[in-house]
PDB file of C-alpha atoms in Angstrom:
ATOM      1  CA  MET A   1     149.656 146.889  99.001  1.00 41.00           C
ATOM      2  CA  ALA A   2     150.351 144.799  95.921  1.00 44.00           C
ATOM      3  CA  THR A   3     147.334 143.608  93.941  1.00 46.00           C
ATOM      4  CA  ARG A   4     147.030 140.395  91.957  1.00 49.00           C
ATOM      5  CA  THR A   5     146.955 140.697  88.163  1.00 51.00           C
ATOM      6  CA  ASP A   6     144.946 138.567  85.743  1.00 52.00           C
ATOM      7  CA  SER A   7     148.089 136.742  84.624  1.00 54.00           C
ATOM      8  CA  GLU A   8     148.931 135.882  88.258  1.00 53.00           C
ATOM      9  CA  ASP A   9     145.402 134.550  88.765  1.00 53.00           C
ATOM     10  CA  ARG A  10     145.680 132.424  85.630  1.00 55.00           C
ATOM     11  CA  ASN A  11     149.040 131.080  86.783  1.00 58.00           C
ATOM     12  CA  LEU A  12     147.521 130.164  90.142  1.00 55.00           C
ATOM     13  CA  VAL A  13     144.654 128.314  88.418  1.00 55.00           C
ATOM     14  CA  GLN A  14     147.119 126.539  86.158  1.00 60.00           C
ATOM     15  CA  ARG A  15     149.238 125.465  89.152  1.00 60.00           C
ATOM     16  CA  ILE A  16     146.149 124.131  90.942  1.00 57.00           C
ATOM     17  CA  ASP A  17     145.046 122.301  87.792  1.00 59.00           C
ATOM     18  CA  ALA A  18     148.516 120.829  87.423  1.00 59.00           C
ATOM     19  CA  TRP A  19     148.592 119.807  91.085  1.00 59.00           C
ATOM     20  CA  LEU A  20     145.212 118.097  90.768  1.00 59.00           C
ATOM     21  CA  GLY A  21     145.808 116.775  87.279  1.00 57.00           C
ATOM     22  CA  GLU A  22     148.300 114.695  85.416  1.00 57.00           C
ATOM     23  CA  ASP A  23     151.340 116.239  87.125  1.00 59.00           C
ATOM     24  CA  MET A  24     150.341 114.719  90.481  1.00 64.00           C
ATOM     25  CA  SER A  25     152.534 111.824  91.575  1.00 71.00           C
ATOM     26  CA  PRO A  26     150.841 108.546  92.617  1.00 73.00           C
ATOM     27  CA  ARG A  27     151.918 109.060  96.235  1.00 75.00           C
ATOM     28  CA  ARG A  28     150.473 112.563  96.374  1.00 75.00           C
ATOM     29  CA  ALA A  29     147.284 111.406  94.619  1.00 75.00           C
ATOM     30  CA  LEU A  30     146.900 108.621  97.196  1.00 82.00           C
ATOM     31  CA  GLY A  31     147.307 111.152 100.008  1.00 83.00           C
ATOM     32  CA  VAL A  32     144.705 113.500  98.494  1.00 81.00           C
ATOM     33  CA  TYR A  33     142.179 110.704  98.030  1.00 84.00           C
ATOM     34  CA  LEU A  34     142.864 109.432 101.561  1.00 89.00           C
ATOM     35  CA  VAL A  35     142.183 112.864 103.063  1.00 90.00           C
ATOM     36  CA  LEU A  36     139.050 113.287 100.962  1.00 86.00           C
ATOM     37  CA  GLY A  37     137.882 109.800 101.922  1.00 89.00           C
ATOM     38  CA  LEU A  38     138.314 110.496 105.640  1.00 91.00           C
ATOM     39  CA  TYR A  39     136.538 113.822 105.283  1.00 90.00           C
ATOM     40  CA  PHE A  40     133.507 112.369 103.527  1.00 86.00           C
ATOM     41  CA  ALA A  41     133.446 109.394 105.907  1.00 88.00           C
ATOM     42  CA  PHE A  42     133.315 111.868 108.812  1.00 89.00           C
ATOM     43  CA  LEU A  43     130.372 113.615 107.158  1.00 88.00           C
ATOM     44  CA  LEU A  44     128.431 110.632 105.868  1.00 88.00           C
ATOM     45  CA  LEU A  45     129.050 107.919 108.455  1.00 90.00           C
ATOM     46  CA  PRO A  46     126.523 109.311 111.004  1.00 89.00           C
ATOM     47  CA  VAL A  47     123.870 109.609 108.285  1.00 89.00           C
ATOM     48  CA  ILE A  48     124.526 106.090 106.970  1.00 90.00           C
ATOM     49  CA  TYR A  49     124.476 104.641 110.491  1.00 89.00           C
ATOM     50  CA  MET A  50     121.229 106.478 111.254  1.00 89.00           C
ATOM     51  CA  ALA A  51     119.653 104.978 108.130  1.00 90.00           C
ATOM     52  CA  LEU A  52     120.896 101.511 109.169  1.00 90.00           C
ATOM     53  CA  VAL A  53     119.580 101.599 112.736  1.00 88.00           C
ATOM     54  CA  SER A  54     116.236 102.962 111.524  1.00 90.00           C
ATOM     55  CA  PHE A  55     115.512  99.362 110.539  1.00 91.00           C
ATOM     56  CA  THR A  56     116.118  98.046 114.072  1.00 89.00           C
ATOM     57  CA  SER A  57     113.942  97.871 117.172  1.00 85.00           C
ATOM     58  CA  GLN A  58     114.081  99.996 120.313  1.00 82.00           C
ATOM     59  CA  ASP A  59     115.681  97.070 122.160  1.00 83.00           C
ATOM     60  CA  PHE A  60     118.669  97.051 119.791  1.00 85.00           C
ATOM     61  CA  LEU A  61     119.238 100.776 120.270  1.00 82.00           C
ATOM     62  CA  PHE A  62     119.625 100.285 124.031  1.00 83.00           C
ATOM     63  CA  SER A  63     121.766  97.152 123.694  1.00 83.00           C
ATOM     64  CA  SER A  64     125.578  97.051 123.748  1.00 82.00           C
ATOM     65  CA  GLU A  65     125.756  95.948 120.099  1.00 82.00           C
ATOM     66  CA  LEU A  66     127.016  98.452 117.542  1.00 82.00           C
ATOM     67  CA  ILE A  67     126.204  96.794 114.218  1.00 84.00           C
ATOM     68  CA  PRO A  68     122.807  95.066 113.783  1.00 84.00           C
ATOM     69  CA  SER A  69     122.623  91.598 112.299  1.00 82.00           C
ATOM     70  CA  LEU A  70     120.212  90.655 109.526  1.00 82.00           C
ATOM     71  CA  GLY A  71     117.862  89.185 112.151  1.00 81.00           C
ATOM     72  CA  ASP A  72     117.589  92.572 113.872  1.00 81.00           C
ATOM     73  CA  LEU A  73     116.380  94.377 110.743  1.00 86.00           C
ATOM     74  CA  THR A  74     112.676  95.152 110.427  1.00 87.00           C
ATOM     75  CA  LEU A  75     110.331  97.499 108.577  1.00 90.00           C
ATOM     76  CA  ALA A  76     108.076  97.893 111.616  1.00 90.00           C
ATOM     77  CA  ASN A  77     109.385 101.391 112.414  1.00 90.00           C
ATOM     78  CA  TYR A  78     108.484 102.725 108.974  1.00 92.00           C
ATOM     79  CA  GLU A  79     105.081 101.015 109.040  1.00 91.00           C
ATOM     80  CA  THR A  80     104.317 102.649 112.404  1.00 90.00           C
ATOM     81  CA  VAL A  81     105.526 106.084 111.318  1.00 90.00           C
ATOM     82  CA  LEU A  82     103.648 106.046 108.003  1.00 89.00           C
ATOM     83  CA  SER A  83     100.465 104.774 109.648  1.00 89.00           C
ATOM     84  CA  ARG A  84     100.142 107.968 111.672  1.00 83.00           C
ATOM     85  CA  GLY A  85      97.744 110.327 109.944  1.00 81.00           C
ATOM     86  CA  ASP A  86      99.347 113.476 111.316  1.00 87.00           C
ATOM     87  CA  PHE A  87     102.759 112.502 109.965  1.00 89.00           C
ATOM     88  CA  ARG A  88     101.337 111.890 106.484  1.00 90.00           C
ATOM     89  CA  THR A  89      99.590 115.282 106.657  1.00 92.00           C
ATOM     90  CA  TYR A  90     102.838 116.974 107.662  1.00 93.00           C
ATOM     91  CA  PHE A  91     104.659 115.230 104.803  1.00 93.00           C
ATOM     92  CA  MET A  92     102.119 116.414 102.221  1.00 94.00           C
ATOM     93  CA  ASN A  93     102.181 119.938 103.667  1.00 94.00           C
ATOM     94  CA  SER A  94     105.975 120.012 103.356  1.00 94.00           C
ATOM     95  CA  MET A  95     105.792 118.847  99.737  1.00 95.00           C
ATOM     96  CA  ILE A  96     103.164 121.475  98.872  1.00 95.00           C
ATOM     97  CA  VAL A  97     104.953 124.312 100.676  1.00 95.00           C
ATOM     98  CA  ALA A  98     108.496 123.509  99.468  1.00 95.00           C
ATOM     99  CA  THR A  99     107.437 122.880  95.849  1.00 95.00           C
ATOM    100  CA  SER A 100     105.228 125.991  95.679  1.00 96.00           C
ATOM    101  CA  THR A 101     107.932 128.132  97.277  1.00 96.00           C
ATOM    102  CA  THR A 102     110.562 126.861  94.840  1.00 95.00           C
ATOM    103  CA  LEU A 103     108.361 127.551  91.799  1.00 96.00           C
ATOM    104  CA  LEU A 104     107.454 131.035  93.060  1.00 96.00           C
ATOM    105  CA  VAL A 105     111.061 131.957  93.888  1.00 95.00           C
ATOM    106  CA  LEU A 106     112.334 130.701  90.524  1.00 95.00           C
ATOM    107  CA  THR A 107     109.604 132.536  88.595  1.00 95.00           C
ATOM    108  CA  VAL A 108     110.250 135.856  90.340  1.00 94.00           C
ATOM    109  CA  GLY A 109     114.016 135.289  90.465  1.00 93.00           C
ATOM    110  CA  ILE A 110     114.349 134.555  86.728  1.00 94.00           C
ATOM    111  CA  LEU A 111     112.297 137.608  85.722  1.00 94.00           C
ATOM    112  CA  ALA A 112     114.042 139.893  88.234  1.00 92.00           C
ATOM    113  CA  GLY A 113     117.489 138.481  87.425  1.00 91.00           C
ATOM    114  CA  TYR A 114     116.916 138.982  83.692  1.00 92.00           C
ATOM    115  CA  SER A 115     115.708 142.527  84.293  1.00 92.00           C
ATOM    116  CA  MET A 116     118.700 143.435  86.442  1.00 90.00           C
ATOM    117  CA  SER A 117     121.120 141.789  84.038  1.00 89.00           C
ATOM    118  CA  ARG A 118     119.816 143.269  80.782  1.00 89.00           C
ATOM    119  CA  PHE A 119     118.339 146.661  81.718  1.00 88.00           C
ATOM    120  CA  ASP A 120     119.975 149.694  83.285  1.00 86.00           C
ATOM    121  CA  TYR A 121     117.581 151.736  85.409  1.00 84.00           C
ATOM    122  CA  PRO A 122     117.925 154.007  88.448  1.00 86.00           C
ATOM    123  CA  GLY A 123     118.342 152.168  91.728  1.00 84.00           C
ATOM    124  CA  ARG A 124     119.286 148.831  90.175  1.00 84.00           C
ATOM    125  CA  ASN A 125     122.560 148.439  92.057  1.00 85.00           C
ATOM    126  CA  GLY A 126     120.969 149.679  95.282  1.00 86.00           C
ATOM    127  CA  LEU A 127     118.220 147.109  94.923  1.00 86.00           C
ATOM    128  CA  LEU A 128     120.794 144.371  94.413  1.00 84.00           C
ATOM    129  CA  TYR A 129     122.648 145.326  97.581  1.00 85.00           C
ATOM    130  CA  ALA A 130     119.326 145.598  99.436  1.00 86.00           C
ATOM    131  CA  PHE A 131     118.579 142.012  98.370  1.00 84.00           C
ATOM    132  CA  LEU A 132     121.976 140.895  99.632  1.00 81.00           C
ATOM    133  CA  SER A 133     121.612 142.771 102.933  1.00 84.00           C
ATOM    134  CA  THR A 134     118.425 140.827 103.731  1.00 81.00           C
ATOM    135  CA  GLN A 135     120.561 137.702 104.052  1.00 80.00           C
ATOM    136  CA  MET A 136     122.578 139.302 106.849  1.00 83.00           C
ATOM    137  CA  LEU A 137     119.630 139.636 109.238  1.00 80.00           C
ATOM    138  CA  PRO A 138     118.663 136.752 111.542  1.00 84.00           C
ATOM    139  CA  ILE A 139     115.164 135.516 110.717  1.00 83.00           C
ATOM    140  CA  VAL A 140     114.204 135.806 114.386  1.00 85.00           C
ATOM    141  CA  LEU A 141     114.327 139.623 114.043  1.00 85.00           C
ATOM    142  CA  ILE A 142     111.417 139.655 111.590  1.00 84.00           C
ATOM    143  CA  LEU A 143     109.223 137.075 113.301  1.00 87.00           C
ATOM    144  CA  ILE A 144     106.933 139.473 115.179  1.00 88.00           C
ATOM    145  CA  PRO A 145     106.520 142.020 112.339  1.00 87.00           C
ATOM    146  CA  PHE A 146     105.968 139.152 109.934  1.00 86.00           C
ATOM    147  CA  TYR A 147     103.300 137.590 112.156  1.00 90.00           C
ATOM    148  CA  ILE A 148     101.485 140.944 112.466  1.00 91.00           C
ATOM    149  CA  LEU A 149     101.591 141.412 108.677  1.00 90.00           C
ATOM    150  CA  MET A 150     100.275 137.901 108.015  1.00 91.00           C
ATOM    151  CA  PHE A 151      97.594 138.323 110.690  1.00 92.00           C
ATOM    152  CA  SER A 152      96.397 141.544 109.048  1.00 93.00           C
ATOM    153  CA  LEU A 153      96.198 139.701 105.708  1.00 91.00           C
ATOM    154  CA  ASP A 154      94.326 136.781 107.332  1.00 91.00           C
ATOM    155  CA  LEU A 155      97.067 134.381 106.212  1.00 91.00           C
ATOM    156  CA  VAL A 156      97.979 132.953 109.623  1.00 91.00           C
ATOM    157  CA  ASP A 157      97.455 129.178 109.820  1.00 90.00           C
ATOM    158  CA  SER A 158      97.357 128.757 106.052  1.00 92.00           C
ATOM    159  CA  LEU A 159      99.756 127.055 103.658  1.00 93.00           C
ATOM    160  CA  LEU A 160      99.642 130.153 101.415  1.00 94.00           C
ATOM    161  CA  GLY A 161     100.961 132.275 104.267  1.00 92.00           C
ATOM    162  CA  ILE A 162     103.853 129.864 104.853  1.00 93.00           C
ATOM    163  CA  VAL A 163     104.665 129.801 101.117  1.00 95.00           C
ATOM    164  CA  ILE A 164     104.742 133.618 101.030  1.00 93.00           C
ATOM    165  CA  ALA A 165     106.942 133.731 104.141  1.00 92.00           C
ATOM    166  CA  HIS A 166     109.460 131.268 102.692  1.00 93.00           C
ATOM    167  CA  SER A 167     109.390 133.081  99.334  1.00 93.00           C
ATOM    168  CA  VAL A 168     110.194 136.399 101.015  1.00 91.00           C
ATOM    169  CA  ILE A 169     113.311 134.765 102.445  1.00 90.00           C
ATOM    170  CA  GLY A 170     114.268 132.927  99.242  1.00 91.00           C
ATOM    171  CA  ILE A 171     113.607 135.509  96.501  1.00 92.00           C
ATOM    172  CA  PRO A 172     116.481 137.932  97.330  1.00 90.00           C
ATOM    173  CA  LEU A 173     119.267 135.343  97.219  1.00 87.00           C
ATOM    174  CA  GLY A 174     117.604 133.486  94.331  1.00 90.00           C
ATOM    175  CA  THR A 175     117.471 136.702  92.299  1.00 91.00           C
ATOM    176  CA  TRP A 176     121.089 137.486  93.152  1.00 88.00           C
ATOM    177  CA  LEU A 177     122.245 134.026  92.067  1.00 87.00           C
ATOM    178  CA  LEU A 178     120.260 134.017  88.826  1.00 90.00           C
ATOM    179  CA  LYS A 179     121.308 137.554  87.914  1.00 89.00           C
ATOM    180  CA  GLY A 180     124.946 136.549  88.198  1.00 86.00           C
ATOM    181  CA  TYR A 181     124.411 133.523  86.016  1.00 87.00           C
ATOM    182  CA  ILE A 182     122.396 135.388  83.352  1.00 90.00           C
ATOM    183  CA  ASP A 183     125.237 137.933  83.167  1.00 88.00           C
ATOM    184  CA  ASP A 184     127.419 135.181  81.714  1.00 86.00           C
ATOM    185  CA  ILE A 185     125.027 134.602  78.796  1.00 88.00           C
ATOM    186  CA  PRO A 186     126.136 136.827  75.870  1.00 88.00           C
ATOM    187  CA  GLU A 187     123.727 139.655  75.133  1.00 88.00           C
ATOM    188  CA  SER A 188     124.441 139.103  71.435  1.00 88.00           C
ATOM    189  CA  LEU A 189     122.129 136.085  71.645  1.00 89.00           C
ATOM    190  CA  ASP A 190     119.359 138.416  72.856  1.00 88.00           C
ATOM    191  CA  GLU A 191     120.012 140.808  70.004  1.00 88.00           C
ATOM    192  CA  ALA A 192     119.916 138.000  67.456  1.00 89.00           C
ATOM    193  CA  ALA A 193     116.624 136.776  68.906  1.00 88.00           C
ATOM    194  CA  LYS A 194     115.161 140.296  68.774  1.00 88.00           C
ATOM    195  CA  MET A 195     116.052 140.517  65.091  1.00 88.00           C
ATOM    196  CA  ASP A 196     114.045 137.320  64.605  1.00 86.00           C
ATOM    197  CA  GLY A 197     111.048 138.979  66.256  1.00 86.00           C
ATOM    198  CA  CYS A 198     111.277 137.479  69.758  1.00 87.00           C
ATOM    199  CA  SER A 199     109.855 139.406  72.711  1.00 89.00           C
ATOM    200  CA  HIS A 200     111.651 139.545  76.068  1.00 88.00           C
ATOM    201  CA  LEU A 201     109.477 136.746  77.471  1.00 90.00           C
ATOM    202  CA  SER A 202     110.213 134.650  74.405  1.00 92.00           C
ATOM    203  CA  ILE A 203     113.956 135.317  74.818  1.00 91.00           C
ATOM    204  CA  ILE A 204     113.750 134.150  78.432  1.00 91.00           C
ATOM    205  CA  ARG A 205     111.874 130.998  77.436  1.00 90.00           C
ATOM    206  CA  ARG A 206     113.931 130.065  74.367  1.00 90.00           C
ATOM    207  CA  ILE A 207     117.437 131.297  75.282  1.00 89.00           C
ATOM    208  CA  ILE A 208     117.851 132.201  78.940  1.00 90.00           C
ATOM    209  CA  LEU A 209     116.148 129.178  80.519  1.00 90.00           C
ATOM    210  CA  PRO A 210     118.080 126.486  78.581  1.00 90.00           C
ATOM    211  CA  LEU A 211     121.454 128.198  78.998  1.00 89.00           C
ATOM    212  CA  ALA A 212     120.892 129.149  82.650  1.00 88.00           C
ATOM    213  CA  MET A 213     119.598 125.743  83.710  1.00 88.00           C
ATOM    214  CA  PRO A 214     122.604 125.015  86.034  1.00 86.00           C
ATOM    215  CA  GLY A 215     122.069 128.333  87.836  1.00 87.00           C
ATOM    216  CA  ILE A 216     118.329 127.697  88.042  1.00 90.00           C
ATOM    217  CA  ALA A 217     119.048 124.276  89.545  1.00 89.00           C
ATOM    218  CA  VAL A 218     121.310 125.822  92.196  1.00 88.00           C
ATOM    219  CA  ALA A 219     118.733 128.473  93.139  1.00 90.00           C
ATOM    220  CA  GLY A 220     115.888 125.941  93.111  1.00 92.00           C
ATOM    221  CA  PHE A 221     117.781 123.412  95.229  1.00 91.00           C
ATOM    222  CA  TYR A 222     118.749 126.089  97.762  1.00 89.00           C
ATOM    223  CA  THR A 223     115.144 127.310  97.982  1.00 93.00           C
ATOM    224  CA  PHE A 224     113.697 123.824  98.359  1.00 94.00           C
ATOM    225  CA  ILE A 225     116.064 123.021 101.247  1.00 93.00           C
ATOM    226  CA  LEU A 226     115.341 126.386 102.902  1.00 92.00           C
ATOM    227  CA  SER A 227     111.594 125.735 102.830  1.00 93.00           C
ATOM    228  CA  TRP A 228     111.788 122.012 103.608  1.00 94.00           C
ATOM    229  CA  ASN A 229     113.903 122.458 106.736  1.00 91.00           C
ATOM    230  CA  ASP A 230     112.272 125.593 108.134  1.00 91.00           C
ATOM    231  CA  PHE A 231     110.864 125.296 111.614  1.00 90.00           C
ATOM    232  CA  LEU A 232     110.952 128.864 112.948  1.00 89.00           C
ATOM    233  CA  LEU A 233     108.572 130.588 110.517  1.00 90.00           C
ATOM    234  CA  VAL A 234     106.197 127.625 110.482  1.00 91.00           C
ATOM    235  CA  SER A 235     106.131 127.622 114.295  1.00 89.00           C
ATOM    236  CA  ILE A 236     104.580 131.118 114.381  1.00 89.00           C
ATOM    237  CA  LEU A 237     102.405 130.929 111.260  1.00 90.00           C
ATOM    238  CA  SER A 238     100.928 127.467 111.845  1.00 90.00           C
ATOM    239  CA  GLN A 239      98.311 127.152 114.562  1.00 87.00           C
ATOM    240  CA  THR A 240      96.837 123.698 113.834  1.00 88.00           C
ATOM    241  CA  ALA A 241      98.021 120.284 112.664  1.00 85.00           C
ATOM    242  CA  GLY A 242      96.491 120.905 109.232  1.00 87.00           C
ATOM    243  CA  THR A 243      99.198 123.441 108.297  1.00 89.00           C
ATOM    244  CA  ARG A 244     102.260 122.035 110.066  1.00 91.00           C
ATOM    245  CA  THR A 245     105.218 120.584 108.199  1.00 91.00           C
ATOM    246  CA  LEU A 246     107.681 117.746 108.696  1.00 91.00           C
ATOM    247  CA  PRO A 247     110.006 119.431 111.222  1.00 88.00           C
ATOM    248  CA  PHE A 248     106.967 119.343 113.512  1.00 84.00           C
ATOM    249  CA  GLY A 249     106.346 115.718 112.550  1.00 83.00           C
ATOM    250  CA  LEU A 250     109.498 114.677 114.367  1.00 84.00           C
ATOM    251  CA  GLN A 251     107.938 115.886 117.623  1.00 83.00           C
ATOM    252  CA  LEU A 252     105.162 113.312 117.327  1.00 83.00           C
ATOM    253  CA  PHE A 253     107.517 110.662 118.636  1.00 83.00           C
ATOM    254  CA  GLN A 254     108.566 112.550 121.766  1.00 80.00           C
ATOM    255  CA  ALA A 255     106.504 112.415 124.944  1.00 76.00           C
ATOM    256  CA  GLN A 256     107.051 114.432 128.111  1.00 73.00           C
ATOM    257  CA  ASN A 257     109.455 111.918 129.649  1.00 77.00           C
ATOM    258  CA  THR A 258     110.176 109.432 126.867  1.00 82.00           C
ATOM    259  CA  VAL A 259     111.404 109.411 123.288  1.00 84.00           C
ATOM    260  CA  ALA A 260     110.628 106.605 120.841  1.00 86.00           C
ATOM    261  CA  TRP A 261     114.093 106.668 119.321  1.00 88.00           C
ATOM    262  CA  ASN A 262     113.458 103.914 116.781  1.00 87.00           C
ATOM    263  CA  LEU A 263     110.413 105.760 115.400  1.00 89.00           C
ATOM    264  CA  LEU A 264     112.119 109.148 115.605  1.00 90.00           C
ATOM    265  CA  ILE A 265     115.092 107.886 113.572  1.00 91.00           C
ATOM    266  CA  ALA A 266     112.818 106.328 110.950  1.00 91.00           C
ATOM    267  CA  ALA A 267     110.871 109.603 110.705  1.00 91.00           C
ATOM    268  CA  ALA A 268     114.139 111.526 110.316  1.00 91.00           C
ATOM    269  CA  VAL A 269     115.185 109.257 107.433  1.00 92.00           C
ATOM    270  CA  ILE A 270     111.823 109.818 105.723  1.00 92.00           C
ATOM    271  CA  THR A 271     112.223 113.571 106.266  1.00 91.00           C
ATOM    272  CA  MET A 272     115.613 113.780 104.576  1.00 90.00           C
ATOM    273  CA  ALA A 273     114.853 111.289 101.779  1.00 91.00           C
ATOM    274  CA  PRO A 274     113.096 113.780  99.397  1.00 91.00           C
ATOM    275  CA  VAL A 275     116.028 116.207  99.578  1.00 91.00           C
ATOM    276  CA  ILE A 276     118.496 113.417  98.758  1.00 89.00           C
ATOM    277  CA  LEU A 277     116.319 112.208  95.878  1.00 90.00           C
ATOM    278  CA  LEU A 278     115.982 115.763  94.540  1.00 89.00           C
ATOM    279  CA  PHE A 279     119.753 116.214  94.602  1.00 86.00           C
ATOM    280  CA  ALA A 280     120.213 112.841  92.874  1.00 86.00           C
ATOM    281  CA  VAL A 281     117.896 113.956  90.064  1.00 85.00           C
ATOM    282  CA  ALA A 282     119.347 117.473  89.692  1.00 82.00           C
ATOM    283  CA  GLN A 283     122.945 116.557  90.600  1.00 80.00           C
ATOM    284  CA  LYS A 284     124.374 117.237  87.145  1.00 79.00           C
ATOM    285  CA  TRP A 285     122.903 120.733  86.882  1.00 79.00           C
ATOM    286  CA  VAL A 286     123.567 121.650  90.528  1.00 79.00           C
ATOM    287  CA  VAL A 287     127.241 120.647  90.376  1.00 76.00           C
ATOM    288  CA  GLU A 288     127.679 122.368  87.022  1.00 74.00           C
ATOM    289  CA  GLY A 289     126.012 125.517  88.346  1.00 72.00           C
ATOM    290  CA  LEU A 290     128.168 125.631  91.474  1.00 71.00           C
ATOM    291  CA  ALA A 291     131.334 124.977  89.458  1.00 68.00           C
ATOM    292  CA  SER A 292     130.710 127.420  86.614  1.00 65.00           C
ATOM    293  CA  GLY A 293     129.637 130.545  88.442  1.00 56.00           C
ATOM    294  CA  GLY A 294     126.107 130.176  89.697  1.00 45.00           C
ATOM    295  CA  MET A 295     127.259 131.265  93.161  1.00 48.00           C
ATOM    296  CA  LYS A 296     129.340 134.287  92.235  1.00 52.00           C
ATOM    297  CA  GLY A 297     126.487 136.817  92.013  1.00 45.00           C
ATOM    298  CA  ASN A 298     128.001 139.610  89.957  1.00 44.00           C
TER     299      ASN A 298
END
């Protein structure tokens, strides 16, 4: 079987760049943008419409109208949702758990990624593949063993237990991502820093962190979403309302035979708003990290 050479790969990249760049004819460019526009409209239109109807009443949702008028818009849904004490508790729990998990995963991931990138020790490659293999197992397989372990540590029904559970899921892939990105930072910078008297921790703080910021943003964003959206692990580790998170908050607006759709939609918009805001803040680093190799995981 024929294998691709480096020159063939470069030619392929150059052809793609030319196709997407200045060599593209106006007609072809219009077609590309039209396809991309339809694709993103397919993805975003339901989300935009959900945000729009979250400002309407229950009566509008069951009417035959599709687009609400200005007279139909109201903030009553958000006032009702935010006035519920349990929902505010769930929101704060989600913020605490997702932020703590992200900080813990990034701290461990940066140190482990730097170690695996810069030091050669027995079992390093095996450990890397072990990290990757953990992503191939469905989480449901570890639920019962995980609950028994947390119960023995007296961490059931505590935010610390949920943070540890999410970190166990996030650290392997976070380490793999960060190790791949740190590999792209020249080791000559480390050597130069050592000659200036820097320790390994100082090298990480002064050299690795600034240069690996796009990769750190990718790993942090992935971890935050993983923790923010998790329902399964929280469902077994949380026993009371004091430790539940926002995915449970959406159930507050469902009764046995009825669903308050207007309140449920408003709660869903509030649930996804922090993730959108986080991406808006870290967009530059996340896009740069995804584009320049943060996902390759050497």
